[in-house]
Coordinates of C-alpha atoms in Angstrom, one line a residue:
Chain T
M11 CA 0.1 0.0 0.0
S12 CA 1.8 3.1 -0.9
K13 CA -1.6 5.7 -1.0
R14 CA -3.5 6.9 1.0
W15 CA -6.3 5.4 1.0
E16 CA -9.4 6.9 2.0
V17 CA -12.6 5.0 2.6
R18 CA -16.3 6.6 2.8
L19 CA -19.2 3.9 2.7
I20 CA -23.0 5.9 2.8
G21 CA -25.9 3.9 3.7
T22 CA -28.8 3.9 6.4
G23 CA -28.4 3.5 9.4
G24 CA -29.0 -0.6 10.1
Q25 CA -27.5 -1.3 6.7
G26 CA -24.4 -2.7 8.8
I27 CA -22.2 -0.2 7.0
V28 CA -20.0 0.7 10.2
T29 CA -19.1 -2.6 10.9
A30 CA -18.6 -3.2 6.8
S31 CA -15.5 0.6 6.8
I32 CA -14.4 -1.4 10.9
I33 CA -13.7 -4.9 8.6
L34 CA -11.7 -2.2 6.3
A35 CA -9.9 -1.2 8.9
V36 CA -9.1 -4.0 11.0
A37 CA -7.4 -5.8 7.3
A38 CA -5.6 -2.8 5.9
L39 CA -3.9 -3.1 10.5
R40 CA -3.2 -6.3 9.8
E41 CA -1.1 -6.0 7.0
G42 CA 0.5 -3.0 8.7
N43 CA -0.8 0.4 8.1
N44 CA -1.4 3.4 10.2
V45 CA -5.6 3.5 9.8
V46 CA -8.1 5.7 11.3
Q47 CA -11.6 4.2 11.0
S48 CA -15.1 6.4 11.8
Q49 CA -19.0 7.7 11.2
N50 CA -21.2 10.1 11.1
Y51 CA -25.3 9.3 11.8
G52 CA -28.3 11.3 12.5
P53 CA -29.7 10.8 16.1
E54 CA -31.9 7.8 15.0
V55 CA -31.3 4.1 15.3
R56 CA -31.8 2.8 12.2
G57 CA -33.2 4.0 9.6
G58 CA -31.2 7.4 9.5
Y59 CA -29.0 8.8 7.2
S60 CA -24.9 6.5 8.2
T61 CA -22.0 7.2 6.2
A62 CA -18.6 5.5 8.4
Y63 CA -15.0 5.9 6.2
V64 CA -11.5 4.5 6.6
I65 CA -7.6 5.9 5.9
A66 CA -5.7 3.3 5.4
S67 CA -1.4 5.1 5.1
E68 CA 2.1 4.2 5.1
S69 CA 2.7 7.4 6.9
S70 CA 1.4 8.1 10.6
I71 CA -2.3 9.3 9.9
L72 CA -2.7 13.0 11.8
Y73 CA -5.9 15.0 10.2
P74 CA -8.3 12.1 11.2
K75 CA -10.7 13.2 8.4
I76 CA -11.7 12.6 4.2
D77 CA -12.5 15.5 2.5
R78 CA -13.0 14.0 -0.7
P79 CA -12.0 10.0 0.0
N80 CA -10.2 8.8 -3.8
V81 CA -12.8 5.7 -3.1
L82 CA -17.0 6.3 -2.4
L83 CA -19.7 3.2 -1.9
V84 CA -23.2 4.2 -2.3
M85 CA -25.6 2.3 -0.9
T86 CA -29.0 4.4 -0.7
S87 CA -28.9 5.9 -4.2
T88 CA -27.9 4.9 -8.4
D89 CA -28.0 8.2 -8.8
Y90 CA -23.7 8.5 -9.9
E91 CA -24.1 11.9 -11.2
K92 CA -25.0 14.0 -7.9
Y93 CA -22.0 11.7 -6.1
L94 CA -19.3 12.2 -8.5
R95 CA -18.5 15.8 -7.6
D96 CA -18.1 14.6 -3.9
I97 CA -15.1 12.1 -4.9
D98 CA -11.1 13.2 -5.5
D99 CA -10.9 13.9 -9.0
N100 CA -8.8 9.8 -9.2
G101 CA -11.4 8.8 -7.2
M102 CA -13.3 5.1 -7.5
L103 CA -17.4 5.9 -7.4
I104 CA -19.2 2.2 -6.7
M105 CA -23.1 2.3 -6.8
N106 CA -25.3 -0.2 -5.4
G107 CA -27.5 -1.5 -8.3
E108 CA -27.5 -2.5 -11.9
P109 CA -25.9 1.3 -14.1
G110 CA -28.7 2.6 -16.7
P111 CA -28.7 1.8 -20.7
E112 CA -26.3 5.0 -20.8
K113 CA -22.5 4.6 -20.5
V114 CA -21.0 6.0 -17.3
P115 CA -18.0 7.3 -17.2
D116 CA -14.7 4.4 -16.0
N117 CA -14.7 5.4 -12.7
V118 CA -17.8 4.4 -12.1
Y119 CA -18.4 1.1 -10.8
F120 CA -22.2 -0.4 -10.8
I121 CA -22.4 -3.4 -8.3
P122 CA -25.9 -5.3 -7.6
I123 CA -24.7 -5.1 -4.0
T124 CA -28.2 -5.5 -2.3
N125 CA -29.4 -7.9 -5.3
I126 CA -26.6 -10.1 -4.3
A127 CA -27.5 -10.7 0.0
H128 CA -31.0 -11.0 -1.7
D129 CA -30.9 -13.4 -4.0
E130 CA -27.2 -15.1 -3.7
V131 CA -26.5 -14.7 0.0
E132 CA -29.8 -15.8 0.6
R133 CA -29.6 -13.3 3.8
P134 CA -29.6 -9.7 3.3
I135 CA -28.6 -8.5 5.9
T136 CA -24.7 -9.4 4.7
A137 CA -24.9 -6.7 2.4
N138 CA -22.7 -4.6 4.2
I139 CA -20.1 -8.0 3.9
V140 CA -21.0 -8.1 0.1
C141 CA -19.9 -4.3 0.0
V142 CA -16.5 -5.1 1.6
G143 CA -15.4 -7.5 -1.1
A144 CA -16.8 -5.0 -3.7
V145 CA -14.5 -2.3 -2.4
V146 CA -11.4 -5.0 -1.7
G147 CA -12.5 -6.0 -5.3
L148 CA -12.7 -2.9 -7.2
T149 CA -9.7 -1.8 -5.5
G150 CA -7.0 -4.0 -3.8
M151 CA -6.8 -1.9 -0.7
V152 CA -6.0 -4.7 0.7
S153 CA -5.7 -7.8 0.0
E154 CA -9.0 -11.0 -0.4
A155 CA -7.0 -12.8 2.3
A156 CA -6.6 -10.0 5.0
A157 CA -10.3 -9.2 4.6
L158 CA -11.7 -12.1 4.8
A159 CA -10.0 -12.6 7.9
A160 CA -11.1 -9.7 9.4
V161 CA -15.1 -10.8 8.5
E162 CA -15.0 -13.9 10.2
E163 CA -13.5 -11.9 13.0
H164 CA -16.1 -9.5 13.1
V165 CA -19.6 -11.2 12.5
P166 CA -21.0 -14.1 15.1
A167 CA -19.8 -17.4 15.0
K168 CA -22.8 -19.1 13.5
A169 CA -22.9 -16.6 11.1
V170 CA -19.5 -17.2 9.9
K171 CA -20.0 -19.8 6.8
I172 CA -22.3 -17.4 5.1
N173 CA -20.2 -14.2 5.2
R174 CA -17.7 -16.0 4.2
R175 CA -20.1 -17.0 0.9
A176 CA -21.3 -12.9 0.6
F177 CA -17.9 -12.1 0.8
I178 CA -16.5 -13.9 -1.9
L179 CA -19.7 -13.2 -4.2
G180 CA -19.4 -9.6 -4.0
V181 CA -15.7 -9.9 -4.6
R182 CA -16.4 -12.1 -8.1
A183 CA -19.5 -9.4 -9.0
A184 CA -15.6 -6.7 -8.7
R185 CA -13.8 -9.0 -10.7
E186 CA -16.8 -9.5 -13.2
A187 CA -16.9 -5.2 -13.2
L188 CA -13.8 -5.4 -14.3
A189 CA -13.8 -7.5 -16.4
K190 CA -16.3 -6.4 -18.3
R191 CA -15.1 -2.4 -18.3
E192 CA -11.4 -3.7 -19.7
A193 CA -13.6 -5.7 -22.6
S194 CA -15.9 -1.9 -23.3
A195 CA -12.5 -0.4 -23.3
T196 CA -10.3 -3.0 -25.6
S197 CA -13.7 -3.3 -28.1
Chain N
M27 CA 4.2 -4.2 24.3
A28 CA 1.5 -5.3 22.2
E29 CA 0.2 -5.7 19.1
A30 CA -1.4 -3.5 17.2
K31 CA -5.1 -3.5 17.6
L32 CA -8.0 -1.2 16.2
L33 CA -9.0 1.3 19.4
S34 CA -11.6 3.8 20.0
G35 CA -10.7 7.3 21.5
N36 CA -13.5 6.6 23.7
D37 CA -12.8 2.7 24.9
A38 CA -8.8 4.1 25.2
C39 CA -9.7 6.2 27.6
V40 CA -12.0 2.7 29.7
Q41 CA -8.7 1.0 29.4
G42 CA -6.2 3.9 30.8
A43 CA -8.0 3.7 33.5
L44 CA -9.0 0.3 34.4
A45 CA -4.7 0.1 34.5
A46 CA -4.8 2.7 37.4
G47 CA -6.8 0.7 39.0
V48 CA -10.2 2.1 38.4
R49 CA -13.2 -0.2 40.0
F50 CA -16.2 2.4 40.2
F51 CA -17.7 4.1 37.5
A52 CA -21.2 6.3 38.2
G53 CA -22.7 7.8 34.5
Y54 CA -25.3 8.7 33.0
P55 CA -25.2 8.3 28.8
I56 CA -24.9 10.5 26.8
T57 CA -23.7 11.2 23.2
P58 CA -20.5 11.5 22.5
S59 CA -19.4 9.8 25.7
T60 CA -21.7 6.5 25.6
E61 CA -19.3 4.1 25.1
I62 CA -17.1 4.8 27.9
A63 CA -20.7 3.7 29.6
N64 CA -20.7 0.8 27.7
A65 CA -17.1 -0.4 28.5
F66 CA -17.0 0.2 32.2
A67 CA -20.0 -2.3 32.5
R68 CA -18.5 -5.2 30.3
E69 CA -15.0 -4.6 32.3
L70 CA -15.8 -3.6 35.9
P71 CA -18.2 -6.6 37.2
G72 CA -15.5 -9.3 36.3
R73 CA -12.4 -7.6 37.8
G74 CA -14.7 -7.0 41.3
G75 CA -15.4 -3.2 40.3
I76 CA -18.9 -1.9 40.1
F77 CA -20.5 -0.2 37.5
M78 CA -23.6 2.3 38.3
Q79 CA -26.0 3.7 35.7
M80 CA -27.6 7.0 37.8
E81 CA -30.5 8.7 37.6
D82 CA -28.4 12.1 35.7
E83 CA -25.1 13.6 36.0
I84 CA -25.6 14.9 39.2
A85 CA -25.4 11.9 40.7
S86 CA -23.0 10.5 38.5
M87 CA -20.7 13.5 40.4
G88 CA -22.2 12.3 43.8
A89 CA -21.9 9.0 43.9
I90 CA -17.5 9.3 43.1
I91 CA -17.2 11.2 45.0
G92 CA -19.0 9.1 47.4
A93 CA -17.2 5.6 45.9
S94 CA -13.5 7.7 46.0
C95 CA -13.9 8.6 50.4
T96 CA -13.4 4.7 50.4
G97 CA -10.4 4.2 49.0
T98 CA -11.9 3.1 45.2
K99 CA -10.6 5.2 42.2
A100 CA -14.0 6.4 40.3
V101 CA -14.7 7.4 36.7
T102 CA -17.6 9.1 35.7
A103 CA -17.9 10.6 31.8
T104 CA -20.0 12.5 30.3
S105 CA -20.5 15.4 27.4
G106 CA -21.2 19.3 27.8
P107 CA -24.8 18.9 29.1
G108 CA -24.1 16.9 32.0
F109 CA -20.5 18.5 33.1
S110 CA -22.8 22.0 33.3
L111 CA -24.8 19.6 35.7
M112 CA -21.9 17.8 37.7
Q113 CA -19.8 20.9 38.0
E114 CA -22.0 21.9 42.0
N115 CA -19.9 18.4 42.7
I116 CA -16.5 19.0 41.1
G117 CA -16.6 22.0 43.4
Y118 CA -17.2 20.4 46.8
A119 CA -15.1 17.4 45.0
A120 CA -12.2 19.8 45.0
V121 CA -12.6 21.9 48.1
A122 CA -12.6 18.1 49.9
E123 CA -9.7 17.0 48.3
I124 CA -11.6 13.9 47.2
P125 CA -9.7 12.2 44.3
C126 CA -12.3 11.7 40.7
V127 CA -11.8 11.6 37.5
I128 CA -14.2 13.3 34.9
I129 CA -14.1 12.4 31.6
N130 CA -15.9 15.4 29.0
V131 CA -16.1 14.0 25.3
M132 CA -17.2 17.5 24.1
R133 CA -20.0 18.3 22.3
Y134 CA -21.8 21.3 20.3
G135 CA -23.2 23.1 22.6
P136 CA -24.7 25.1 24.6
S137 CA -28.1 23.5 25.7
T138 CA -28.8 20.0 23.6
G139 CA -26.6 22.1 20.7
L140 CA -25.3 19.3 18.2
P141 CA -25.1 16.1 20.3
T142 CA -22.8 14.1 16.7
S143 CA -21.1 16.6 15.8
P144 CA -17.8 18.1 18.0
S145 CA -16.5 21.4 19.9
Q146 CA -14.4 22.8 22.3
G147 CA -16.3 25.0 23.5
D148 CA -15.7 24.0 27.5
F149 CA -12.1 24.5 27.6
M150 CA -12.8 27.5 29.4
Q151 CA -15.4 25.4 31.6
T152 CA -13.6 22.5 32.6
R153 CA -11.5 25.4 34.5
W154 CA -13.8 27.7 35.7
G155 CA -16.9 26.0 35.8
P156 CA -17.5 25.6 39.6
H157 CA -17.7 28.6 41.5
G158 CA -15.2 29.9 43.5
D159 CA -11.4 29.7 43.4
H160 CA -10.8 26.1 43.0
P161 CA -8.4 23.8 42.1
V162 CA -8.4 21.5 39.2
I163 CA -6.3 19.4 36.8
V164 CA -7.4 18.9 32.9
I165 CA -5.7 17.0 30.5
A166 CA -6.7 17.1 26.6
P167 CA -5.3 13.5 24.6
Y168 CA -5.3 14.3 20.8
T169 CA -4.6 10.5 20.3
A170 CA -6.6 7.3 20.9
R171 CA -3.3 6.2 22.5
E172 CA -2.8 9.1 24.3
A173 CA -6.6 8.6 25.5
Y174 CA -4.8 5.5 27.2
R175 CA -1.9 7.2 28.5
E176 CA -3.4 10.2 29.6
T177 CA -6.5 9.2 31.2
G178 CA -4.1 6.4 33.8
R179 CA -2.5 9.4 33.9
A180 CA -5.2 11.7 35.2
V181 CA -6.8 8.5 37.7
N182 CA -3.1 8.8 39.3
L183 CA -3.2 12.5 40.2
S184 CA -5.8 12.8 40.9
E185 CA -5.1 10.2 43.9
R186 CA -1.5 11.5 44.2
Y187 CA -2.5 15.4 44.6
R188 CA -6.6 14.8 45.9
V189 CA -8.2 17.0 43.2
P190 CA -10.6 16.2 40.1
V191 CA -9.1 15.5 37.4
I192 CA -11.0 16.2 33.9
V193 CA -9.7 14.1 30.2
L194 CA -11.3 16.5 28.3
M195 CA -11.9 14.7 25.7
D196 CA -13.9 15.7 21.8
E197 CA -16.7 13.6 19.8
I198 CA -13.7 13.5 17.0
L199 CA -11.7 12.1 19.4
G200 CA -14.2 9.6 21.4
H201 CA -15.5 8.7 18.4
L202 CA -12.8 7.2 15.9
R203 CA -10.8 4.1 15.9
E204 CA -7.8 3.9 15.2
R205 CA -4.3 1.6 15.2
V206 CA -2.7 1.6 18.8
E207 CA 0.4 -0.3 20.0
F208 CA 1.4 0.3 23.3
R209 CA 4.7 0.9 23.9
D210 CA 6.9 0.5 27.4
E211 CA 6.0 4.4 27.7
D212 CA 2.2 3.3 27.8
L213 CA 2.1 1.7 30.7
V214 CA 0.4 3.2 32.9
Q215 CA 1.5 2.5 36.8
E216 CA -0.3 2.8 40.0
I217 CA -0.5 5.3 42.0
N218 CA -2.5 5.4 44.9
R219 CA -3.2 8.3 47.5
K220 CA -0.8 9.2 50.8
G221 CA -2.6 7.0 53.8
P222 CA -2.9 8.6 57.0
D223 CA 0.7 8.1 59.3
P224 CA -0.7 5.0 62.1
D225 CA 2.0 6.5 65.1
S226 CA 0.4 9.8 65.4
T227 CA -2.6 11.6 65.0
F228 CA -5.1 11.3 62.2
L229 CA -5.8 15.4 60.7
P230 CA -7.8 15.4 57.7
Y231 CA -6.9 18.7 56.7
E232 CA -3.6 18.4 57.9
Y233 CA -0.7 20.8 56.5
T234 CA 1.9 18.6 54.9
E235 CA 5.3 19.6 53.3
D236 CA 3.5 18.1 50.0
G237 CA 1.0 20.6 51.0
V238 CA -1.3 17.1 49.8
P239 CA -3.0 15.9 53.6
P240 CA -3.0 12.4 53.7
F241 CA -6.3 10.7 53.1
A242 CA -8.3 7.9 55.9
N243 CA -9.9 6.1 53.8
F244 CA -14.2 5.4 54.9
G245 CA -14.2 1.3 56.8
T246 CA -10.7 2.2 58.0
G247 CA -11.1 3.0 61.5
Y248 CA -10.8 7.0 61.2
R249 CA -14.1 9.0 62.5
Y250 CA -13.9 12.6 60.3
H251 CA -15.8 15.4 58.8
I252 CA -15.9 16.0 55.3
T253 CA -17.4 19.3 54.1
G254 CA -18.3 21.1 50.7
L255 CA -18.3 24.2 53.9
I256 CA -14.6 25.6 54.1
H257 CA -13.1 23.6 56.9
D258 CA -9.5 24.1 58.7
E259 CA -7.5 20.7 59.3
T260 CA -9.6 19.4 61.9
G261 CA -12.4 19.0 58.4
F262 CA -15.0 20.7 61.0
P263 CA -16.3 24.3 59.5
T264 CA -14.8 27.5 60.4
N265 CA -15.0 31.2 59.0
N266 CA -11.7 32.0 61.5
P267 CA -10.6 34.2 58.5
V268 CA -7.2 33.3 59.4
E269 CA -7.7 29.7 59.0
V270 CA -10.2 30.5 55.6
D271 CA -6.9 31.9 54.0
R272 CA -5.1 29.8 55.1
I273 CA -6.7 26.6 53.9
M274 CA -7.4 28.4 50.4
R275 CA -4.5 28.8 49.6
R276 CA -3.1 25.1 50.8
V277 CA -5.9 23.5 48.4
N278 CA -5.2 26.0 45.1
E279 CA -1.7 26.8 45.9
K280 CA -1.0 22.4 45.6
I281 CA -1.1 22.7 42.0
E282 CA 1.3 25.2 41.4
L283 CA 3.9 23.5 43.7
H284 CA 3.6 20.3 41.7
R285 CA 3.4 21.7 38.4
R286 CA 6.5 20.3 37.0
D287 CA 5.2 16.9 37.9
I288 CA 1.2 17.7 36.7
A289 CA 3.1 20.0 33.4
R290 CA 3.0 18.1 29.7
T291 CA 3.4 19.5 26.3
Q292 CA 4.7 18.5 23.2
F293 CA 6.9 20.6 21.2
V294 CA 6.8 20.5 17.2
E295 CA 9.8 22.1 15.2
V296 CA 9.6 25.3 16.9
D297 CA 13.1 26.6 17.6
D298 CA 13.6 27.4 13.6
A299 CA 9.8 28.3 13.6
D300 CA 8.9 32.2 12.3
I301 CA 5.2 30.7 13.1
L302 CA 4.1 28.9 15.9
V303 CA 0.6 26.4 15.8
V304 CA -0.8 26.6 19.6
A305 CA -3.6 23.8 19.6
F306 CA -5.1 21.3 21.9
G307 CA -7.0 18.1 21.0
S308 CA -8.1 17.1 18.2
V309 CA -7.6 20.6 16.5
A310 CA -3.6 19.9 17.2
R311 CA -4.2 17.0 14.9
S312 CA -4.9 19.2 12.1
A313 CA -1.8 20.7 12.9
H314 CA 0.2 18.8 13.3
E315 CA -0.5 17.7 9.6
A316 CA -0.7 21.7 8.5
V317 CA 3.1 21.7 10.1
R318 CA 4.3 18.4 8.5
T319 CA 3.3 19.9 5.0
L320 CA 4.3 23.1 5.1
R321 CA 8.3 21.7 6.4
Q322 CA 8.5 19.7 3.7
E323 CA 7.8 22.0 1.6
G324 CA 10.7 24.4 3.5
K325 CA 8.1 26.8 5.4
A326 CA 9.6 27.1 9.4
V327 CA 6.3 27.1 11.0
G328 CA 5.9 24.4 14.3
M329 CA 2.8 23.5 16.8
V330 CA 3.2 23.7 20.6
R331 CA 0.5 21.8 22.2
P332 CA -1.0 22.0 25.0
V333 CA -1.4 17.9 27.2
T334 CA -1.9 19.4 30.1
V335 CA -4.3 22.1 29.6
W336 CA -4.7 23.4 33.1
P337 CA -2.8 24.4 34.7
F338 CA -2.2 26.3 31.3
P339 CA 1.7 25.5 30.2
D340 CA 2.3 29.9 31.1
E341 CA 6.0 29.1 31.3
D342 CA 6.3 26.9 27.8
I343 CA 4.2 28.7 25.7
R344 CA 6.3 32.0 26.8
K345 CA 9.5 30.2 25.4
A346 CA 8.2 28.4 22.0
A347 CA 6.4 31.6 21.4
A348 CA 9.7 34.1 21.8
G349 CA 11.1 35.7 19.1
K350 CA 8.4 34.9 16.2
K351 CA 6.8 36.4 14.1
A352 CA 3.9 34.7 14.6
V353 CA 1.5 32.7 16.6
I354 CA -1.9 31.1 15.6
V355 CA -4.5 29.7 18.3
P356 CA -7.4 27.1 16.1
E357 CA -10.0 26.4 18.1
M358 CA -13.9 24.9 17.4
N359 CA -15.0 27.8 19.7
L360 CA -15.2 31.0 19.5
G361 CA -11.4 32.1 21.1
Q362 CA -11.0 30.5 24.5
M363 CA -7.7 29.1 24.8
V364 CA -6.2 32.0 22.9
R365 CA -7.0 34.5 25.3
E366 CA -4.8 32.3 27.6
V367 CA -2.2 32.4 25.1
E368 CA -2.5 36.3 24.5
R369 CA -2.0 36.6 28.6
V370 CA 0.9 34.2 28.2
V371 CA 2.3 36.7 25.1
A372 CA 1.8 39.9 26.0
G373 CA 1.7 41.9 22.6
T374 CA 5.0 40.1 22.8
V375 CA 3.7 38.3 19.4
P376 CA 1.0 38.5 17.4
V377 CA -2.1 36.6 18.1
H378 CA -4.1 35.6 15.4
A379 CA -7.5 33.1 16.5
L380 CA -9.0 30.9 13.7
N381 CA -12.1 29.9 14.6
R382 CA -14.4 27.6 13.7
I383 CA -18.7 26.4 15.0
D384 CA -20.1 24.7 12.0
G385 CA -19.7 21.3 13.7
L386 CA -16.6 20.8 11.5
L387 CA -12.6 20.2 12.1
I388 CA -10.0 22.9 11.2
T389 CA -8.5 21.2 7.9
P390 CA -4.9 21.9 7.9
Q391 CA -5.6 23.3 4.7
E392 CA -8.0 26.3 7.0
M393 CA -4.8 26.5 8.7
R394 CA -2.1 26.6 5.8
D395 CA -4.3 29.0 4.2
L396 CA -4.1 31.5 7.2
I397 CA -0.3 30.8 8.0
E398 CA 0.1 31.9 4.0
D399 CA -1.7 34.8 4.7
I400 CA 0.5 35.9 7.5
Q401 CA 3.9 35.5 5.3

């Protein structure tokens, strides 16, 4: 890891994005990086707006906030244009859902996170772990092994298997999105 | 010492307090300090300690004062609205000289304010919240690692000097989790209050060389009086002007007497700097970042960070500011610590305040912009 990763996750309270950000932070920490993780939320317990973020870097992290993330994942909307201006110029935007018919910019990826959790994992509650898989698969900010180990640590013992599956499916969807992007770039 | 782990500022406070021997917590949960109550509730019973959820913050302070009288190291945690309610009993602890620690995780105020947004609006309240001249020590960490070490130190200072010690956190530091790798210097040593000498007559507020009377823990066979009224060395109230003057000078001056042990200040690239930033708490993280990047560009900028913010480090600031072109004091309030800095430099160096009160942390870029304007 040579760069400073600034990853922000946007969702609603109860979706588990704070846990997702902690998993990413622990994985980055285990790989020897400095990390800062935090979250912002409104006063509601569930249903309110919720964002979480992770900063990971080889050098020490003093300023503990993100102004313009280089990775932004949005669970709650597919309106990517609205979020493009919030990211760093070289940043990546990950939207939860299927893309529309129009061509999207090269730095925008659509991963149907909720659908994967619902239809393939068959546990909607694992959407946050699919989300971890998608971020790791698309960015490579941490190794899949470190991320998977962190996932297993942060889910209940009886749910390890199902969350492992959610993570792997998230990574797979990310790889497919990358391959598709590459194919369209060379065609 | 241990492997690296992810630790939040709030959890780090709890770990530091436990390492220093804290076995009693009483509190009323409030954002952004609630995780501290949660962690004590989890950790204390298994260690033979007691966690009490109280009806409010007035009672919480009362409970930790009572627990401390038995010799049990006691902590409470709160935020602005609760901290306001605690002031009367903090004054009581200060004049009755009961060791205790209050963790104040600052949020935006006044009143209910912005519960989930940070602020440094309690800087002056930590010093002057209770009425009357009184001693207090206030420590403001800026990383989770430091929150651990400094909360442990807060417990020890409260025991050694029989004084309330406030750990001044803020929402940013309380709620962030970060990599913490403890080293040997982070090890928290347990320091206990001085007890009575069994061979001499016990005077609960005896005048001693170090200005700190011995403390007889309740239940150890000593019978004496503790009161918020001004008292003489027997502990009973007095309004004799000579006695009143004598005890109140001792109670306040014991902090000054031990300033060297209490003080802790960080200096970052100060010696050859033209411009000096004075910052504490989370804002000092932004200041430190600004200094780091400006130095990489060859600009002569330095930072002084009071870790112990009260007593204010007059000499450290005066020496660091001497001969500088300007001093900048960034704060998430309308200008509180800047008054102390202005008092200390007394017109010898221009002092610039940089204030933000929109509920967001001052960024390193804002500091750079101001520094460039001054240059």
